[in-house]
PDB file of C-alpha atoms in Angstrom:
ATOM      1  CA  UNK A   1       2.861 -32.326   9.941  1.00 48.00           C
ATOM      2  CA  UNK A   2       4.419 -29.657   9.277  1.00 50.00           C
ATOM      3  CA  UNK A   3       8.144 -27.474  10.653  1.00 52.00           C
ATOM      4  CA  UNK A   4       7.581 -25.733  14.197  1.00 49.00           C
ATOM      5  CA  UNK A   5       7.758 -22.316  13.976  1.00 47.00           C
ATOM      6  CA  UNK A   6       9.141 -20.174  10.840  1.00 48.00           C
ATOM      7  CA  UNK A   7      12.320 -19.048   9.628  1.00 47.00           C
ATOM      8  CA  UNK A   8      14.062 -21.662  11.515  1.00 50.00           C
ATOM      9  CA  UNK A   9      16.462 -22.580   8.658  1.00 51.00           C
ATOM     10  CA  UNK A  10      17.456 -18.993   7.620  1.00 56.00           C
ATOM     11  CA  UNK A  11      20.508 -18.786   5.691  1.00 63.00           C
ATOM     12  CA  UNK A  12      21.277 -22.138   4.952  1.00 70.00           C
ATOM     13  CA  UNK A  13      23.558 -23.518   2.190  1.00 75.00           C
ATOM     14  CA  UNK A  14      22.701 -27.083   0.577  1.00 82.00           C
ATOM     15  CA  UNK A  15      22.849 -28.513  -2.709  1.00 88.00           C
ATOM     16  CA  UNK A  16      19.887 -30.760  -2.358  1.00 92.00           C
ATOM     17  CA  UNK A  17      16.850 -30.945  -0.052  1.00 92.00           C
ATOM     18  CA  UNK A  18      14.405 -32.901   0.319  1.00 92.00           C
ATOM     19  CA  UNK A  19      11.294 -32.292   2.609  1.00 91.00           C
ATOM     20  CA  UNK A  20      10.307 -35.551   3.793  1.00 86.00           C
ATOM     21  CA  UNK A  21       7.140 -37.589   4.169  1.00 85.00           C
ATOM     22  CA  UNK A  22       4.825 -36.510   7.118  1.00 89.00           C
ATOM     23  CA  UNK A  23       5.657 -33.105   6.301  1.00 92.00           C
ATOM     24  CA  UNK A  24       1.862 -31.372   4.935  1.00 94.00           C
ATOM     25  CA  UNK A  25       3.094 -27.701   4.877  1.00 94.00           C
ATOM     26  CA  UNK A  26       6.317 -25.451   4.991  1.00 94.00           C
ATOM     27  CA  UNK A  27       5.926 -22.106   6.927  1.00 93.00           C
ATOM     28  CA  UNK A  28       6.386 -18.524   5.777  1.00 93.00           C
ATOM     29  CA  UNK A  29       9.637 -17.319   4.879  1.00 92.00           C
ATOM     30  CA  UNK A  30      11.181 -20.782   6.717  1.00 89.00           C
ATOM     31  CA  UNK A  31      14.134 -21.211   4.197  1.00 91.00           C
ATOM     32  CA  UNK A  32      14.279 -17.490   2.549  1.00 91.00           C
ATOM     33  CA  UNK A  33      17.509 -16.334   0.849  1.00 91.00           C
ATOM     34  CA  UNK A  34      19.125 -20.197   1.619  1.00 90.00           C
ATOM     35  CA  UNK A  35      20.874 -21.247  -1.159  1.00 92.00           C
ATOM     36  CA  UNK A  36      19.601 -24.361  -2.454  1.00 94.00           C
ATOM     37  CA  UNK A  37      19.851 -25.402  -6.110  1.00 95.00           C
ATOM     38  CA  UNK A  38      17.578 -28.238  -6.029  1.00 96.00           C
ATOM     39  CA  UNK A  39      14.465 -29.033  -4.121  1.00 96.00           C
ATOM     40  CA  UNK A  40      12.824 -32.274  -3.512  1.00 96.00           C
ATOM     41  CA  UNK A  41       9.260 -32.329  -2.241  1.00 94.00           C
ATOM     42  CA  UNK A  42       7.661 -36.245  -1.099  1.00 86.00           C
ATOM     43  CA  UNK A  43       4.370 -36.710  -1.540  1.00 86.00           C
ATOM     44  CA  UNK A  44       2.969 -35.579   1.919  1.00 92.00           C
ATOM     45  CA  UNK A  45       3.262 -31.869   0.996  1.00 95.00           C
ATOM     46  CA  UNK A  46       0.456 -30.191   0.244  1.00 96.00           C
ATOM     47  CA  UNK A  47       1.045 -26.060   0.783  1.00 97.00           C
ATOM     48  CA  UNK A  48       3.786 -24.311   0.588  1.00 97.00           C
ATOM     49  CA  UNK A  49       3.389 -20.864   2.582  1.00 97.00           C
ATOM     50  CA  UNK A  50       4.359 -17.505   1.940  1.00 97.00           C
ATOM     51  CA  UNK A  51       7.701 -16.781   1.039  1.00 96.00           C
ATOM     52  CA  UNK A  52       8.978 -20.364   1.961  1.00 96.00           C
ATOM     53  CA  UNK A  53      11.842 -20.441  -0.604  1.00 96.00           C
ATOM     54  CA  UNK A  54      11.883 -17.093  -1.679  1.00 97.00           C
ATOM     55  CA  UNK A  55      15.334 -16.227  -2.832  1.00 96.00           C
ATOM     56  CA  UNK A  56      17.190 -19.307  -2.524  1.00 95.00           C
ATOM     57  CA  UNK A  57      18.586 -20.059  -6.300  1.00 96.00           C
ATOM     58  CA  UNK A  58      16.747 -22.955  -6.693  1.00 97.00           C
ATOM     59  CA  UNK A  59      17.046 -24.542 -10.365  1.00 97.00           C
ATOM     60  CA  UNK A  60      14.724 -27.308  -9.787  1.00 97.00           C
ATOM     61  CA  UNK A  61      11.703 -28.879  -8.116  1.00 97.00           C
ATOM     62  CA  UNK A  62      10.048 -32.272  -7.971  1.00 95.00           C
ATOM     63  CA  UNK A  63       6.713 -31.299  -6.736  1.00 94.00           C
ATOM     64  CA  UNK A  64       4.945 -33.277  -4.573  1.00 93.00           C
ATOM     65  CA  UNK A  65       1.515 -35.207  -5.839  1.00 94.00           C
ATOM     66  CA  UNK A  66      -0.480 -34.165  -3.115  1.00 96.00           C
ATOM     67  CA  UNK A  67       0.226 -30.393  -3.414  1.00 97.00           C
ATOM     68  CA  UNK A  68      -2.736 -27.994  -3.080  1.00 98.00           C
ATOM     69  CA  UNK A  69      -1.575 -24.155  -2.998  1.00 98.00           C
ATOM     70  CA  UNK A  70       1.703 -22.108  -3.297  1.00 98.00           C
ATOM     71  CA  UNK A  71       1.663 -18.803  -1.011  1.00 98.00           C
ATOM     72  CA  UNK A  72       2.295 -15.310  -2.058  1.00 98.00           C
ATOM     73  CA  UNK A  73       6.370 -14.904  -3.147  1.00 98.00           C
ATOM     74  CA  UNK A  74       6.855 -19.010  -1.915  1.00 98.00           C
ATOM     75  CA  UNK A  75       9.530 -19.129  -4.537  1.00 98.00           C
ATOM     76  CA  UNK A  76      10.563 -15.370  -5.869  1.00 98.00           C
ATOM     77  CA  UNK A  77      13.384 -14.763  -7.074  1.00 97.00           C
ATOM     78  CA  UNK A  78      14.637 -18.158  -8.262  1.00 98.00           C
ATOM     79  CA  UNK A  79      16.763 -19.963 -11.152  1.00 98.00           C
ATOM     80  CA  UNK A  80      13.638 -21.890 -11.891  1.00 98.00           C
ATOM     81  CA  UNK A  81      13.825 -23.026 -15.818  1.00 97.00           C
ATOM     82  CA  UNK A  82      10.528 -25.564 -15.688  1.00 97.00           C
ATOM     83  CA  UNK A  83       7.564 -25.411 -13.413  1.00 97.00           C
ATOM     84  CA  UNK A  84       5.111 -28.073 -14.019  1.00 97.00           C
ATOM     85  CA  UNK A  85       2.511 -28.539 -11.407  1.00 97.00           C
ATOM     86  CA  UNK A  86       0.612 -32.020 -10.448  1.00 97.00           C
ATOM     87  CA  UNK A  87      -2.999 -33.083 -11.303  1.00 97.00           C
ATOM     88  CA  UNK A  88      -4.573 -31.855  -8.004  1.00 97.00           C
ATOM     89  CA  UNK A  89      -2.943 -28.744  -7.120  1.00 98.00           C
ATOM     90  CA  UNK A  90      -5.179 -25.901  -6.780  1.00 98.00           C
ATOM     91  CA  UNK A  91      -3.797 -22.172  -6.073  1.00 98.00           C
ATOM     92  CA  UNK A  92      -0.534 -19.606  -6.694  1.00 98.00           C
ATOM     93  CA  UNK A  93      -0.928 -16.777  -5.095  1.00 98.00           C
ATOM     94  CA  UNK A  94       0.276 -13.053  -5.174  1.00 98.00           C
ATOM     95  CA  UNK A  95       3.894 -12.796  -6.716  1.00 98.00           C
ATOM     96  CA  UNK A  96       4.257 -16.847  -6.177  1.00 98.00           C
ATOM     97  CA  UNK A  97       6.680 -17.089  -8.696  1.00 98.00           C
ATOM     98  CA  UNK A  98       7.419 -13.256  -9.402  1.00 98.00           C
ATOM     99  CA  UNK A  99      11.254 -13.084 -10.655  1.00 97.00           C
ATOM    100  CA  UNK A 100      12.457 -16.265 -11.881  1.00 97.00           C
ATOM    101  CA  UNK A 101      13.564 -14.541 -15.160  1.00 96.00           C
ATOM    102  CA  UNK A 102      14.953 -17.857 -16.460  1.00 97.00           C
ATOM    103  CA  UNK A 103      11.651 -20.005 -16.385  1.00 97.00           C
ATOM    104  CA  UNK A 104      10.480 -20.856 -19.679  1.00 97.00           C
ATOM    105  CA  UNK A 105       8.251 -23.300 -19.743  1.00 97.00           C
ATOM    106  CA  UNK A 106       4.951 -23.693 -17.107  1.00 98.00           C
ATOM    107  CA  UNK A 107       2.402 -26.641 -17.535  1.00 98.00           C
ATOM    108  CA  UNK A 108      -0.601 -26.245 -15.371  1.00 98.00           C
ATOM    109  CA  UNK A 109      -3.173 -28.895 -14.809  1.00 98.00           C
ATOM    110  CA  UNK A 110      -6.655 -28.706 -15.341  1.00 97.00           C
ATOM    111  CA  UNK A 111      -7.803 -28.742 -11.543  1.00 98.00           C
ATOM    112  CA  UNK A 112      -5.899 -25.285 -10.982  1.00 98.00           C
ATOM    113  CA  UNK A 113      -8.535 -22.740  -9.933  1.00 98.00           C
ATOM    114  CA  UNK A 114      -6.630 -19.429  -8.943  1.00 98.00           C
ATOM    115  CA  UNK A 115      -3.974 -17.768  -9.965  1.00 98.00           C
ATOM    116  CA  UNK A 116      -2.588 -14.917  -8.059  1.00 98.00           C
ATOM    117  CA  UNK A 117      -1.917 -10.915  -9.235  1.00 97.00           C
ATOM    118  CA  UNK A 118       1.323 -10.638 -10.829  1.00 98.00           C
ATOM    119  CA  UNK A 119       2.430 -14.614 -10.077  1.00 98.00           C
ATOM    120  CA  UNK A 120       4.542 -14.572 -12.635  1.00 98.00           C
ATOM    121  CA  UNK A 121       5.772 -11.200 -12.943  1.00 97.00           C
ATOM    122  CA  UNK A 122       9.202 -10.597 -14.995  1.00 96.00           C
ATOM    123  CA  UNK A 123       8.914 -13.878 -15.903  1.00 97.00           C
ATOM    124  CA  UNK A 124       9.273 -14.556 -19.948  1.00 96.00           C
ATOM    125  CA  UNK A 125       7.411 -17.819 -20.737  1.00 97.00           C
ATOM    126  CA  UNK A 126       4.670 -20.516 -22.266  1.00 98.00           C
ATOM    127  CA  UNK A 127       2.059 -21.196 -19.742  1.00 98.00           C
ATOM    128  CA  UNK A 128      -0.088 -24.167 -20.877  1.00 98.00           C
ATOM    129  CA  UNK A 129      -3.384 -25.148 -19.504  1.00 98.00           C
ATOM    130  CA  UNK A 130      -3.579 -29.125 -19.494  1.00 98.00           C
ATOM    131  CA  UNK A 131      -7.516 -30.084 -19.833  1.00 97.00           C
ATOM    132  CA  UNK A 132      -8.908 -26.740 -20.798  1.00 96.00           C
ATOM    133  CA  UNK A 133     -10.049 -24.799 -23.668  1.00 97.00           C
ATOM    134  CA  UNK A 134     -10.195 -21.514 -22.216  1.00 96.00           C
ATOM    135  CA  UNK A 135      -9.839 -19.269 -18.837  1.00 97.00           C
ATOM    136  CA  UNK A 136     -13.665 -19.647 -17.875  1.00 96.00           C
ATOM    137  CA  UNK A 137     -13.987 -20.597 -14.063  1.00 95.00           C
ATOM    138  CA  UNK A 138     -10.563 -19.655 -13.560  1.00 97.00           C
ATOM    139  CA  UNK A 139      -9.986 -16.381 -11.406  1.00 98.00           C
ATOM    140  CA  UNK A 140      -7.084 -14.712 -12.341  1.00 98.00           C
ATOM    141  CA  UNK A 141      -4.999 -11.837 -10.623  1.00 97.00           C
ATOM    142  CA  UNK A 142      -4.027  -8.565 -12.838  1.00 97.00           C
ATOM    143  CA  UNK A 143      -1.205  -9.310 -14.735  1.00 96.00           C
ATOM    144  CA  UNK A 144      -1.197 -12.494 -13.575  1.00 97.00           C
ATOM    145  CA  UNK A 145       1.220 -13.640 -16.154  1.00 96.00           C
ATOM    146  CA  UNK A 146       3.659 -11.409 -16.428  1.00 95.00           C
ATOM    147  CA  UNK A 147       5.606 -11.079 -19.454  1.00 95.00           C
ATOM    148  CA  UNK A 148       4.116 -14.630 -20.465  1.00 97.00           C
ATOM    149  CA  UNK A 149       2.465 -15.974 -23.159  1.00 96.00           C
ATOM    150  CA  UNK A 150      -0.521 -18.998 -22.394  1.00 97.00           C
ATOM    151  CA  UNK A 151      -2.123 -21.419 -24.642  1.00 97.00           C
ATOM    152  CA  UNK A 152      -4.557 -24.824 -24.117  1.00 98.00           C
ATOM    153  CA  UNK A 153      -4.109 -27.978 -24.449  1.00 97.00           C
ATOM    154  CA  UNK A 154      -7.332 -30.298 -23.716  1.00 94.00           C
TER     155      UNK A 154
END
């Protein structure tokens, strides 16, 4: 379950892509600086690894149900305008999302745990906790949201 190997689709340009069922994790820095607008994960993936779609122009993402964690820069330096993560997912590490200066709205559910230094660095939006009241049990990177401002809704 999951590509062989890593940067094996370099450079790519698609419109749309889907990673398929029986796929449980994409690789470090596999499609960095392709150009893909928007991305389609099925419901098999569960972590997305460093750099994965780091500079590829992506506008949007339909997350997978049975993702877990989101690896340091996975998606830098993207058109992302709306990032709202499933019930279930767990992590975002170090820069995950650093650079997508057009996201404005991020949802996060209430079984998120960790949340990287800087994840959302240059990035200008409303972060809102789904299921929580506060940030206790949560632990949070340094500037771990950016430009951002976060509010609760349990």
């Amino acid at each position: 379950s999951q590509f062989e190997g890593s940067a094996i689709y370099l450079y790519i340009t698609i419109t749309n892509l889907t990673i398929n069922e029986g796929i449980k994790s994409v690789p470090q820095f596999t499609f960095l600086n392709s150009k893909i607008k928007n991305l389609d994960l099925l419901n098999d993936v569960e972590t997305i690894e460093g750099g994965a779609f780091s500079g590829c122009g992506i506008e949007t993402i339909s997350w997978s149900d049975s993702l877990k964690t989101i690896g340091a820069v996975a998606f830098s330096m993207n058109n992302i305008t709306e990032l709202i993560l499933p019930e279930g997912f767990k992590s975002i590490a170090k820069n995950a999302f650093a650079g997508n200066s057009k996201l404005s709205t991020i949802s996060l559910p209430s079984t998120i745990t960790e949340i990287g230094e800087t994840a959302f660095k240059n990035v200008t939006a409303t972060i809102t906790f789904n299921g929580r009241s506060d940030l206790a049990g949560l632990t949070l990177g340094d500037n771990w949201k950016g430009n951002s401002t976060y509010n609760f809704n349990p």
